[in-house]
Short mmCIF file of C-alpha atoms and ligand atoms in Angstrom, two decimals:
data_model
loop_
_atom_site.label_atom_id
_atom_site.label_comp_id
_atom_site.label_asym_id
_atom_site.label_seq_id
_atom_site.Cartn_x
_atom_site.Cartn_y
_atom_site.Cartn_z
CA UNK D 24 -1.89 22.63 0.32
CA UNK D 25 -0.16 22.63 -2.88
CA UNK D 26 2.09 25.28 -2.42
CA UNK D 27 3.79 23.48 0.79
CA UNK D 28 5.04 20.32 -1.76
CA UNK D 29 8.84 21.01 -2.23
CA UNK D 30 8.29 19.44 -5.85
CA UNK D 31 6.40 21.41 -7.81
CA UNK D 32 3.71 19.29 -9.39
CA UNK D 33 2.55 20.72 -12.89
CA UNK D 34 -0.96 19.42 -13.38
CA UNK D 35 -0.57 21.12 -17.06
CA UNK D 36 2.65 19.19 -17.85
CA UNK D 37 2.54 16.83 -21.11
CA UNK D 38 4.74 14.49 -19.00
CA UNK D 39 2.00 14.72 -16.12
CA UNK D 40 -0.90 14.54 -18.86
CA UNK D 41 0.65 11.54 -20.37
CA UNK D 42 0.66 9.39 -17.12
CA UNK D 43 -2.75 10.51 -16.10
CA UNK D 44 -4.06 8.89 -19.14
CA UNK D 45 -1.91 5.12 -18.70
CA UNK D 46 -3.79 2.48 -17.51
CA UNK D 47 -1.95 2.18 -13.87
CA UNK D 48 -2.36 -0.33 -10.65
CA UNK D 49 -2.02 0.65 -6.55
CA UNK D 50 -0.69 -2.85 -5.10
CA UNK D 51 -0.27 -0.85 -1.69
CA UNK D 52 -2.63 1.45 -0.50
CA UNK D 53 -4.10 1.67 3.37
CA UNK D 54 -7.96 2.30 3.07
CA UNK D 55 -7.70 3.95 6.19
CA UNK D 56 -5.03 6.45 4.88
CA UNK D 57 -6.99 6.82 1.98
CA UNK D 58 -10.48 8.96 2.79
CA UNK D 59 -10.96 12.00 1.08
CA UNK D 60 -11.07 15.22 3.70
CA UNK D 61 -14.97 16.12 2.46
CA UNK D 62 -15.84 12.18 3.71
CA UNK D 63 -14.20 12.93 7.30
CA UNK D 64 -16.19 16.34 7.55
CA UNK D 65 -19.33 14.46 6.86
CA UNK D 66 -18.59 11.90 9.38
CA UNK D 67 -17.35 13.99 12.03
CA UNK D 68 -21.21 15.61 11.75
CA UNK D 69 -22.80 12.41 11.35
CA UNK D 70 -21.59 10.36 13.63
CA UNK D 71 -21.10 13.09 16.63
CA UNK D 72 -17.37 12.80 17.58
CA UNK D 73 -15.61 15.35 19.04
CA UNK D 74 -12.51 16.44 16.58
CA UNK D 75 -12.17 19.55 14.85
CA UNK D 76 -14.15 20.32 12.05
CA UNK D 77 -12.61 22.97 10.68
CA UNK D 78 -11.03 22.05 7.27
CA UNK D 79 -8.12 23.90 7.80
CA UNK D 80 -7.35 22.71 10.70
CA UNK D 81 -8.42 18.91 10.12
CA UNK D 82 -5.76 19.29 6.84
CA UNK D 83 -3.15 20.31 8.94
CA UNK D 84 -3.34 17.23 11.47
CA UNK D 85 -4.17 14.92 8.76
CA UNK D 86 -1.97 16.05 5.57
CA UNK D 87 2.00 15.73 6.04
CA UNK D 88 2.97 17.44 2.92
CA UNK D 89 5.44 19.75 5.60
CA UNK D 90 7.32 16.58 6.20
CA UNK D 91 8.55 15.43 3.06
CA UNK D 92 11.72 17.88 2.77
CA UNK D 93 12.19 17.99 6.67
CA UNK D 94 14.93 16.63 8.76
CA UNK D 95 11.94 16.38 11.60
CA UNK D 96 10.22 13.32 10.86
CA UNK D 97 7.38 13.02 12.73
CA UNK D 98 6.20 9.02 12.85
CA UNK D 99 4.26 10.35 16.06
CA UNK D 100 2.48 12.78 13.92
CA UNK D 101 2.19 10.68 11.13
CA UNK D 102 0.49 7.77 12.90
CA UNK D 103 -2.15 10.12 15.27
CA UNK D 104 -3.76 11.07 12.09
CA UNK D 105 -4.94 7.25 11.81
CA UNK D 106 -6.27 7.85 15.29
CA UNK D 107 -8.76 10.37 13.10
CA UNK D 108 -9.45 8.49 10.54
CA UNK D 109 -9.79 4.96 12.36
CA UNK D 110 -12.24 6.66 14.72
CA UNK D 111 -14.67 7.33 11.67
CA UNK D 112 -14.60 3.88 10.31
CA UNK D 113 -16.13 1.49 12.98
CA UNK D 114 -19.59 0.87 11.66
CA UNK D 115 -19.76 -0.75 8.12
CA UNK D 116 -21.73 1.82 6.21
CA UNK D 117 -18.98 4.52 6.84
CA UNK D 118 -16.79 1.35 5.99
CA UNK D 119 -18.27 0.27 3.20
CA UNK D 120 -18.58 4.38 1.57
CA UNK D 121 -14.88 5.47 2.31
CA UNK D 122 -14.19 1.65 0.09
CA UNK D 123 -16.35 3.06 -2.41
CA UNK D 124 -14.88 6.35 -2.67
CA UNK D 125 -11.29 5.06 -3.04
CA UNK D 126 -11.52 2.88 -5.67
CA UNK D 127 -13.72 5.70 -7.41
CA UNK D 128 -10.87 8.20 -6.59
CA UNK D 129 -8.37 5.28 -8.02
CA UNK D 130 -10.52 4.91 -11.31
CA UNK D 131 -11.14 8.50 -11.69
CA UNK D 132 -7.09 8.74 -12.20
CA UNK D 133 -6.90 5.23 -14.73
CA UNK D 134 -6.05 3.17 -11.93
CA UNK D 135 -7.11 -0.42 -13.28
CA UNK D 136 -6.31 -2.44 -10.19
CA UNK D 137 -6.40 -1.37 -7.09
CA UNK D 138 -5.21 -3.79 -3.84
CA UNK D 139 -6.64 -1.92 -1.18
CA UNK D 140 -5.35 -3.42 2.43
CA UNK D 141 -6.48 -2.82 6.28
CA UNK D 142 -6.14 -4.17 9.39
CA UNK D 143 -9.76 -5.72 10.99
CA UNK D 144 -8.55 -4.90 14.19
CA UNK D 145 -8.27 -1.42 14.04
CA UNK D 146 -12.13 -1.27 12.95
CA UNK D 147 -13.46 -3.60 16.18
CA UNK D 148 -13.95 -0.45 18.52
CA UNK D 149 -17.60 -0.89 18.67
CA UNK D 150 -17.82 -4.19 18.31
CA UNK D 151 -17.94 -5.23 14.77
CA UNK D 152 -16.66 -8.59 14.18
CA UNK D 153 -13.65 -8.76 11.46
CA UNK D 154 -15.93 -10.52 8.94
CA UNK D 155 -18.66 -7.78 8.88
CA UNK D 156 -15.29 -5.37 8.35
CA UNK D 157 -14.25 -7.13 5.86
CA UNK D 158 -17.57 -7.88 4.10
CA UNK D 159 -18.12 -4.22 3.89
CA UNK D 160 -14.82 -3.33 2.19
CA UNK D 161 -15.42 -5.90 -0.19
CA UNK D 162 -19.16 -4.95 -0.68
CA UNK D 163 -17.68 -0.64 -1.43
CA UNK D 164 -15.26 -2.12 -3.66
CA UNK D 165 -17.39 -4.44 -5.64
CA UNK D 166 -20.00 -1.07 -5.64
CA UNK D 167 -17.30 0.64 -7.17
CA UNK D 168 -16.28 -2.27 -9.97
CA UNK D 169 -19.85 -2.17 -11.13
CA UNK D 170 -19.83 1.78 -11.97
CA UNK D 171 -16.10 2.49 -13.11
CA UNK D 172 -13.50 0.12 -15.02
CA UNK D 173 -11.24 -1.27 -12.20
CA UNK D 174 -10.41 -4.49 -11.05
CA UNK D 175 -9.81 -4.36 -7.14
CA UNK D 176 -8.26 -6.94 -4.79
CA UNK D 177 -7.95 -6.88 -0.70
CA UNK D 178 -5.05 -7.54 1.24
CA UNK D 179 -5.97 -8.53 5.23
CA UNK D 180 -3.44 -6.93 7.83
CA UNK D 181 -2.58 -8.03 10.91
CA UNK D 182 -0.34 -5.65 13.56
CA UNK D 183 3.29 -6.29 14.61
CA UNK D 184 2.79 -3.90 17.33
CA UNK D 185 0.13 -3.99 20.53
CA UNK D 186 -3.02 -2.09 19.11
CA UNK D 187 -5.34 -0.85 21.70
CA UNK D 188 -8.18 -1.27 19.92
CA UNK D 189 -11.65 -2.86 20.96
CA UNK D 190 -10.71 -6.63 20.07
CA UNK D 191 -7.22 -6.71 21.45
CA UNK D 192 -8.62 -5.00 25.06
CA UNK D 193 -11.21 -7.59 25.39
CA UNK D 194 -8.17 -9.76 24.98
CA UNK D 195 -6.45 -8.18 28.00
CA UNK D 196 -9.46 -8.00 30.23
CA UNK D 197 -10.20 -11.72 29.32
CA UNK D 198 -6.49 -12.68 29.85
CA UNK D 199 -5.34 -10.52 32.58
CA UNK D 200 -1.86 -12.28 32.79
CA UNK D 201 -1.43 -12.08 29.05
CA UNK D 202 1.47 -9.63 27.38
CA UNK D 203 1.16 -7.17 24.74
CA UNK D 204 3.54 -9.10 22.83
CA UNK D 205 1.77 -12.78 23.14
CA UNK D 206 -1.42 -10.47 22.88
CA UNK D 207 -0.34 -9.12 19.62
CA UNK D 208 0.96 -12.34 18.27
CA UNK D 209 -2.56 -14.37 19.01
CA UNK D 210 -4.41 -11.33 17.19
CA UNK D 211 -2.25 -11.84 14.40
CA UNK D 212 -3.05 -15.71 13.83
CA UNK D 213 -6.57 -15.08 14.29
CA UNK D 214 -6.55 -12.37 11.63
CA UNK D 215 -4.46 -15.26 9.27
CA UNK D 216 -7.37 -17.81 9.61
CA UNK D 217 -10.25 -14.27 9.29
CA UNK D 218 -7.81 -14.13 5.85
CA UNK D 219 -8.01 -17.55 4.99
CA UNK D 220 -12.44 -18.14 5.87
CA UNK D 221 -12.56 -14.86 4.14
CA UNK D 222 -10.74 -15.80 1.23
CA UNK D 223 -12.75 -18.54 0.82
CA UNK D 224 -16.29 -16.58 0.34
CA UNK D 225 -15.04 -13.36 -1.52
CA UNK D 226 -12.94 -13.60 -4.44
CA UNK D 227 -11.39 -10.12 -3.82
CA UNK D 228 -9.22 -11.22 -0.81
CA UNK D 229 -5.96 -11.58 -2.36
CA UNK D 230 -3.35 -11.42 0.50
CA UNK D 231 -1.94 -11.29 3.62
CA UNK D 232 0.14 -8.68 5.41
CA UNK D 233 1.87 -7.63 8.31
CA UNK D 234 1.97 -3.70 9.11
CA UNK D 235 2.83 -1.82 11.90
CA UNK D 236 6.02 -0.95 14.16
CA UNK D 237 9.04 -2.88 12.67
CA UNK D 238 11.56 -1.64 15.14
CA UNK D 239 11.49 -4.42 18.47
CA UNK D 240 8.27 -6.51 16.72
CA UNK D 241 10.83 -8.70 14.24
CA UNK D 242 8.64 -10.28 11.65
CA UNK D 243 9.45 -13.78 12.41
CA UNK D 244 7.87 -13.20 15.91
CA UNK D 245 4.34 -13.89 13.58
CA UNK D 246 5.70 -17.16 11.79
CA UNK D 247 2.61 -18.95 12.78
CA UNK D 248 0.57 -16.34 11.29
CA UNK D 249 1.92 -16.63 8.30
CA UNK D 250 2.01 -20.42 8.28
CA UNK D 251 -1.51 -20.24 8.47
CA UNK D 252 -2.07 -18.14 5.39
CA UNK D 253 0.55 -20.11 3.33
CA UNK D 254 -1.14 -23.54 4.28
CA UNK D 255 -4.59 -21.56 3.27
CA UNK D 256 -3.30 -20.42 -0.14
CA UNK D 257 -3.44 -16.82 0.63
CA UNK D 258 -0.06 -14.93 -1.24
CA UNK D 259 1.65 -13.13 1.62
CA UNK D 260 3.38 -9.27 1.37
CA UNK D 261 5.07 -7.67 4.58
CA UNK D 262 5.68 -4.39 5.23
CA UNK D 263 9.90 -4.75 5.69
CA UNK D 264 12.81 -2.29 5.47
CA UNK D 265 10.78 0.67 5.62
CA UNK D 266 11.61 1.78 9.48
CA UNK D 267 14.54 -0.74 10.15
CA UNK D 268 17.37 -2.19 7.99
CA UNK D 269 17.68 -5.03 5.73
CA UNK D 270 17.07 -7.69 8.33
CA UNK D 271 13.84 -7.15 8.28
CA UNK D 272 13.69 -8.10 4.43
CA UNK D 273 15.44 -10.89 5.31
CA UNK D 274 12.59 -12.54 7.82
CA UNK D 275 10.10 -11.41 5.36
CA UNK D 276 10.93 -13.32 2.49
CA UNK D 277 13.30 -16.41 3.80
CA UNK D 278 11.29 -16.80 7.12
CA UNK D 279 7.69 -15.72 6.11
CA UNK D 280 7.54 -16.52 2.31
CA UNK D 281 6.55 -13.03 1.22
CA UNK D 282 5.52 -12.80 -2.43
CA UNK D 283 5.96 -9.39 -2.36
CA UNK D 284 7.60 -6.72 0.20
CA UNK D 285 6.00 -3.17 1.02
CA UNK D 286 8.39 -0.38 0.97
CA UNK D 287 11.49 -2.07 1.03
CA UNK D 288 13.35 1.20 1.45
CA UNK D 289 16.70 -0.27 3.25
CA UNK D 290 17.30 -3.14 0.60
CA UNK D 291 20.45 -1.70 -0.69
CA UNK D 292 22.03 -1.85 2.46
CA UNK D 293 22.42 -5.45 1.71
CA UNK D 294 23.81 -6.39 -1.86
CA UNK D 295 23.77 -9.92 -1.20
CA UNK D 296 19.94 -10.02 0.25
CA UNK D 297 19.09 -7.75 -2.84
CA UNK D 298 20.51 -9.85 -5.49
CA UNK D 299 18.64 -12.53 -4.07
CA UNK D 300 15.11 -10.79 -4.09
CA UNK D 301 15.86 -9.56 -7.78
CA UNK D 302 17.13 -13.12 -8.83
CA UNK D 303 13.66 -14.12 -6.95
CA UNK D 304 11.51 -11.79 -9.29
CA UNK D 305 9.90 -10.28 -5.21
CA UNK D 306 8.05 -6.86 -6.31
CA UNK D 307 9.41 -4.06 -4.08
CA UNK D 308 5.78 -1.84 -3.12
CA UNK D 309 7.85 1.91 -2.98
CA UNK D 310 6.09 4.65 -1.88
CA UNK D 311 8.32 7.11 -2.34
CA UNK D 312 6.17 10.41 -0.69
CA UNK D 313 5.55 8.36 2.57
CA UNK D 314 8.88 7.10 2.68
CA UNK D 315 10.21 11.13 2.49
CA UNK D 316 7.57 11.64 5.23
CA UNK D 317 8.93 9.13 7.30
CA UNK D 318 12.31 8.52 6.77
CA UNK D 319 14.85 10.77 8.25
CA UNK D 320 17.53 9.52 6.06
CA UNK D 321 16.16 11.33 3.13
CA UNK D 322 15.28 14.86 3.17
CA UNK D 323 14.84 14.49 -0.96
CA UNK D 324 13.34 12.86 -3.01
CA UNK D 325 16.67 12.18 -5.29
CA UNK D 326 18.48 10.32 -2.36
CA UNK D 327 15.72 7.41 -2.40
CA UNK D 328 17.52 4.46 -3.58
CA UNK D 329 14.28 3.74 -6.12
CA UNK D 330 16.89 4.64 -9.24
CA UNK D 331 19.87 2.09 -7.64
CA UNK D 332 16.99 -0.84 -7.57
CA UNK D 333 15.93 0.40 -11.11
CA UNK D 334 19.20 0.04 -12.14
CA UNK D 335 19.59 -3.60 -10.30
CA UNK D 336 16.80 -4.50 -12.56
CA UNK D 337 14.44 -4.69 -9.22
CA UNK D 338 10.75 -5.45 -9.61
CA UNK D 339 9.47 -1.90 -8.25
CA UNK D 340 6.05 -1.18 -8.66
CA UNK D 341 5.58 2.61 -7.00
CA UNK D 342 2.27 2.84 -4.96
CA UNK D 343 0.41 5.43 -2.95
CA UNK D 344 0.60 4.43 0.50
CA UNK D 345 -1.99 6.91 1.91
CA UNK D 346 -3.15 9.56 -0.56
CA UNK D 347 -4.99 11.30 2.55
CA UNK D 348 -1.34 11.92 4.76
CA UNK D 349 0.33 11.61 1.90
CA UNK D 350 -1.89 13.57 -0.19
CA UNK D 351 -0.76 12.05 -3.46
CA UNK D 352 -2.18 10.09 -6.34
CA UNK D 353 -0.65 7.25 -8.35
CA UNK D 354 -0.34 10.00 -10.77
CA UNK D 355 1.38 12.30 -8.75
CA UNK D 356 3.77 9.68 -7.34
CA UNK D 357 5.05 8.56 -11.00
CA UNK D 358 5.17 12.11 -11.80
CA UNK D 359 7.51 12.76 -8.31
CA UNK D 360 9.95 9.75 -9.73
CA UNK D 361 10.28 10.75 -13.67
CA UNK D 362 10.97 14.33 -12.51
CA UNK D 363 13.52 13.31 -9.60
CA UNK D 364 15.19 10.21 -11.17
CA UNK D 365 14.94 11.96 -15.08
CA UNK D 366 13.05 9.22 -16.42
CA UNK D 367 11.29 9.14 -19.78
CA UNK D 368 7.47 7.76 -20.55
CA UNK D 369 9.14 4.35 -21.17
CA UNK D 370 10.66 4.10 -17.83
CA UNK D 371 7.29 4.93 -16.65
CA UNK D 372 5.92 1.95 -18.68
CA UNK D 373 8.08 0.03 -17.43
CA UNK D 374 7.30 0.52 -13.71
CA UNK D 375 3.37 0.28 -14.63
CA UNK D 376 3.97 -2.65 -15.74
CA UNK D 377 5.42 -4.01 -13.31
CA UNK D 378 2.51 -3.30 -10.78
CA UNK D 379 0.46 -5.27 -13.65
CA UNK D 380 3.14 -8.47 -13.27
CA UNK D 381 2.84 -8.49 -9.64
CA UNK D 382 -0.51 -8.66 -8.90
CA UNK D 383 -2.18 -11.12 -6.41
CA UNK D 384 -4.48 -13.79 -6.72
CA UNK D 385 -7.23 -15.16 -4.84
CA UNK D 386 -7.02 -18.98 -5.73
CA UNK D 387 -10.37 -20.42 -4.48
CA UNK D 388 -12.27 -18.53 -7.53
CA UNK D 389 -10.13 -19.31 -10.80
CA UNK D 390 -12.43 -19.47 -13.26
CA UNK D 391 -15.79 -17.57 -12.08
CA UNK D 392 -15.86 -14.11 -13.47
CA UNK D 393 -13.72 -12.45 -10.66
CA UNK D 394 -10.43 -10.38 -10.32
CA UNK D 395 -8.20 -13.37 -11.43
CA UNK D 396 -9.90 -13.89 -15.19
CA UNK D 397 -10.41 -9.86 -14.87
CA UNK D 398 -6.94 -9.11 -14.07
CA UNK D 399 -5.52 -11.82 -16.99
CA UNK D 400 -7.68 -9.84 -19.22
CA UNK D 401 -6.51 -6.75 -18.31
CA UNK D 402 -3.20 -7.91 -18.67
CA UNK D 403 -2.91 -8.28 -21.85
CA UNK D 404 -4.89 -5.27 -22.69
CA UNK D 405 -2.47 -3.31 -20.84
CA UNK D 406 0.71 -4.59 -22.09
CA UNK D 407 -0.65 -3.83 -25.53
CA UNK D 408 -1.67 -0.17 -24.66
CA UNK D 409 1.75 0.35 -23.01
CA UNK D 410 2.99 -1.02 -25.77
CA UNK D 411 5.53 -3.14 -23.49
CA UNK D 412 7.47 -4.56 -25.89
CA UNK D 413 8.61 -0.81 -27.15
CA UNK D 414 9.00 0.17 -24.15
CA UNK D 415 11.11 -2.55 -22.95
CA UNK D 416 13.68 -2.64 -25.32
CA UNK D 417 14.09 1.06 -25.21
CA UNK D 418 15.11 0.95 -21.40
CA UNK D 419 16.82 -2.20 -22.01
CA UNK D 420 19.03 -0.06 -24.99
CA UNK D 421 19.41 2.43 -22.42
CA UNK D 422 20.82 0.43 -19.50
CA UNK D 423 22.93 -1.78 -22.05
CA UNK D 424 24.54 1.87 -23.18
CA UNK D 425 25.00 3.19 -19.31
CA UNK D 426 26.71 -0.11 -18.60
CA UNK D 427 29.04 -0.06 -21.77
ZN1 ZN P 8 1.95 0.70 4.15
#
């Protein structure tokens, strides 16, 4: 597939080399975006269901690498390959493996800390129950912990738009007068309190999060969702400004309390809001790839405001996304933005280190041996291997001579 990426990624690079080796984090990354094509072969044949097998064929369907320079931006096309890969992943073993593999896959590329996030929901086909989802993520992701050096954390999502997925039809078969909308609302508390009871037991839930359509499904719609996972100490991070304007920001951080925003793409639109959420120190998730695969505004990578919020001084931390649809790495995706916004190894650092500073926290284990002591740790190692302070003062010199 490499050959249909309008950048040219050179594996041999020293530039590519060097970022391989940094320590790095993924604070937004959609396990069911994430499975490696092999996995979904093995399933298909395991578990009987009818899609094609063919590699070829399953890449095409499932890998958007044709969309990235394209003016046709296919959100229909993008999303139906979740219909694949959500289809595969609703009995916990196959849950618990394709967790497994991605934080392997993460580790395998220096990823340190990984926040991997899903939405119960989508996994309820059969008729799991959203705790023996979410145990099983955990369980593949503490597997992986054991055997590589990464920290991982899990972010719980609930859906903005009506899912029809196993759990939300029993809903409307129970409810026969209900709406999709009051439907999709009451599936959204419930998954806030799952969030909360789960956070509780398992130190790796870290967050909350609301994905999904943003256009008609405004965020503040789920205000009692969030509510819930405020009250229950569980940090909050919305998906906002990635398919409609700054608005959307707007409800997710005055309205919901986000900690952090995913994507975030349509922030410059509004000075004012983005003054605030720099003044506020509220990480911006960018991942640039999906947002060329999605976004019709941009047909290259260069016209992605990333460099503007750089330049703002913006908290951007640049994530994966989905490394299946997106086919892309953490690697790959800091490679993509120090080729298209000229940025030097410190810049880099910089942005690494920023996906260090914004981690999560689960708040009902502080001091056991879990990700919160792990991640302080790691911290500190980190900022010393970067060797922040260098690298700081370096950009720093070079913004203070741009703005001269
Ligand atoms: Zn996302």
């Amino acid at each position: 597939m490499e050959n249909k990426i309008p950048m040219h990624i050179d594996k041999e690079d020293p530039l590519y080399k060097a970022i391989f080796e940094l320590p790095k984090t993924d604070l937004h990354c959609h396990l069911d975006g994430s499975l490696r094509i092999d996995t979904i072969i093995d399933l298909i044949g395991k578990q009987g269901v009818t899609f094609p097998v063919d590699r070829a064929k399953l890449e095409e369907q499932l890998i958007m690498d044709d969309m990235v320079y394209s003016k046709e931006k296919s959100l229909e096309r993008y999303l139906k390959a979740f219909d694949i890969t959500c289809a595969l992943m609703q009995d916990t073993e196959s849950i618990e493996r394709i967790a497994y593999e991605l934080a392997e896959d993460a580790a395998q590329e220096n990823v340190k800390y990984l926040e991997v996030r899903f939405a119960p929901i989508l996994h309820t086909n059969k008729g799991l129950t959203m705790e023996e989802i979410t145990s099983a993520v955990c369980k593949g992701l503490a597997r992986a912990e054991e055997k590589y050096d990464i920290v991982t954390g899990v972010i719980i999502c609930a859906m903005r738009h009506f899912v029809p997925c196993g759990i939300e039809l029993n809903l409307l078969k129970s409810l026969p007068y209900i709406d999709y909308e009051t439907a999709s609302v009451l599936m959204a508390v419930q998954t806030a309190r799952h969030a909360v009871a789960m956070a509780k037991k398992d130190h790796h839930i870290v967050g909350f999060d609301l994905a999904g359509g943003e256009k008609d499904n405004p965020a503040k719609r789920y205000r009692e969702a969030f509510k819930i996972a405020t009250e229950g100490h569980v940090p909050i991070t919305i998906h906002a400004g990635e398919a409609f304007g700054p608005e959307s920001i707007q409800q997710a951080v005055v309205d919901n309390h986000a900690k952090r925003i995913g994507h975030g793409t349509n922030l410059h639109k509004n000075e004012l809001l983005m003054t605030f959420v720099t003044n506020e120190r509220i990480p911006l998730e960018v991942c640039i790839t999906s947002n060329l695969q999605t976004n019709p505004e941009f047909t290259r990578y260069e016209e992605h405001p990333l460099k503007k919020y750089m330049d703002n001084r913006l908290r951007t931390t640049i994530c994966t996304d989905n490394r299946l649809m997106s086919n892309t790495t953490v690697t790959k995706e800091l490679y993509i933005v120090a080729k298209a916004f000229n940025l030097d190894l410190d810049h880099i650092k910089i942005l690494i280190s920023h996906g260090f500073n914004s981690a999560l926290y689960n708040c009902y284990f502080p001091e056991s041996a879990n990700a919160y002591k792990a991640m302080r740790k790691l911290r500190s190692k980190v900022t010393k291997e970067l060797n922040y302070r260098d690298a700081l003062d370096n950009v720093n010199e070079s913004y203070n001579q741009n703005t001269k």
